Amino acid sequence: AQKITQTQPGMFVQEKEAVTLDCTYDTSDPSYGLFWYKQPSSGEMIFLIYQGSYDQQNATEGRYSLNFQKARKSANLVISASQLGDSAMYFCAMRGRDNFNKFYFGSGTKLNVKP
Amino acid sequence: DAGVTQSPTHLIKTRGQQVTLRCSPKSGHDTVSWYQQALGQGPQFIFQYYEEEERQRGNFPDRFSGHQFPNYSSELNVNALLLGDSALYLCASSLEQPPHTQYFGPGTRLTVL
């Protein structure tokens, strides 16, 4: 069975500082994909970053990077130079090889950026 | 490039009624997935459509059904509404090619009274 765990219900970060949001996963598939999404209060899920299980390097997209530690089954999101607009819910998701495009989501982390 | 669109944005129904939600995928995408997101939780997979067929289904009762049209747009139907069906319903579209990134619409917020 596939499972995503996000253990931080809420996080605070000072504006312009970096923050790490934790995500661990459980799967028996040798091939899988890991994704992070941002969900502002408006409700729309915004795709941030993707990491494939066979990718050798950690993914980066602008201020977002993914700290992928395969042996530990963790895929933490790092946001550098936080901005007030980063305040939102953040969800980690996984797609397994045998489940086509079915995504499994974690319970999310609420990030608050303080001015 | 138009993203995923959903209609309506909000809906209020009473118990026992039926509802239809609509989704148009991102341009060029051929796969549509539907998710239910209860307040304070992560999205839960309902089902996925590809080539007008339901390909995958999550742990939802038969009251939840769907359809995909030749233009790849999709509908989610829920019959005999229960109070517990109140949630944000998200539609996501993707390509068949890896990495199968799902792009979401703004959602439809359903309230069942």
PDB file of N, CA and C in Angstrom, chain B residues 15-18 63 78-82 85:
ATOM      1  N   ARG B  15     -30.128  16.995   1.418  1.00  0.00           N
ATOM      2  CA  ARG B  15     -29.966  15.539   1.472  1.00  0.00           C
ATOM      3  C   ARG B  15     -30.916  14.835   0.514  1.00  0.00           C
ATOM      4  N   GLY B  16     -30.420  13.812  -0.144  1.00  0.00           N
ATOM      5  CA  GLY B  16     -31.229  13.031  -1.060  1.00  0.00           C
ATOM      6  C   GLY B  16     -31.209  13.525  -2.498  1.00  0.00           C
ATOM      7  N   GLN B  17     -30.764  14.770  -2.705  1.00  0.00           N
ATOM      8  CA  GLN B  17     -30.727  15.295  -4.064  1.00  0.00           C
ATOM      9  C   GLN B  17     -29.543  14.719  -4.833  1.00  0.00           C
ATOM     10  N   GLN B  18     -29.507  15.071  -6.102  1.00  0.00           N
ATOM     11  CA  GLN B  18     -28.434  14.635  -6.984  1.00  0.00           C
ATOM     12  C   GLN B  18     -27.687  15.875  -7.492  1.00  0.00           C
ATOM     13  N   ARG B  63     -22.776   5.571  -5.490  1.00  0.00           N
ATOM     14  CA  ARG B  63     -23.507   6.839  -5.641  1.00  0.00           C
ATOM     15  C   ARG B  63     -22.668   7.862  -6.428  1.00  0.00           C
ATOM     16  N   VAL B  78     -23.153  12.746  -8.258  1.00  0.00           N
ATOM     17  CA  VAL B  78     -23.347  12.144  -6.947  1.00  0.00           C
ATOM     18  C   VAL B  78     -24.856  12.073  -6.701  1.00  0.00           C
ATOM     19  N   ASN B  79     -25.343  10.854  -6.461  1.00  0.00           N
ATOM     20  CA  ASN B  79     -26.767  10.637  -6.189  1.00  0.00           C
ATOM     21  C   ASN B  79     -27.017  10.502  -4.696  1.00  0.00           C
ATOM     22  N   ALA B  80     -28.286  10.720  -4.316  1.00  0.00           N
ATOM     23  CA  ALA B  80     -28.707  10.501  -2.924  1.00  0.00           C
ATOM     24  C   ALA B  80     -27.739  11.150  -1.947  1.00  0.00           C
ATOM     25  N   LEU B  81     -27.561  12.438  -2.090  1.00  0.00           N
ATOM     26  CA  LEU B  81     -26.566  13.170  -1.305  1.00  0.00           C
ATOM     27  C   LEU B  81     -26.757  12.990   0.194  1.00  0.00           C
ATOM     28  N   LEU B  82     -25.609  12.864   0.873  1.00  0.00           N
ATOM     29  CA  LEU B  82     -25.557  12.774   2.328  1.00  0.00           C
ATOM     30  C   LEU B  82     -24.849  14.001   2.868  1.00  0.00           C
ATOM     31  N   ASP B  85     -21.193  14.253   2.290  1.00  0.00           N
ATOM     32  CA  ASP B  85     -20.662  14.532   0.945  1.00  0.00           C
ATOM     33  C   ASP B  85     -20.218  15.982   0.814  1.00  0.00           C
TER      34      ASP B  85
END
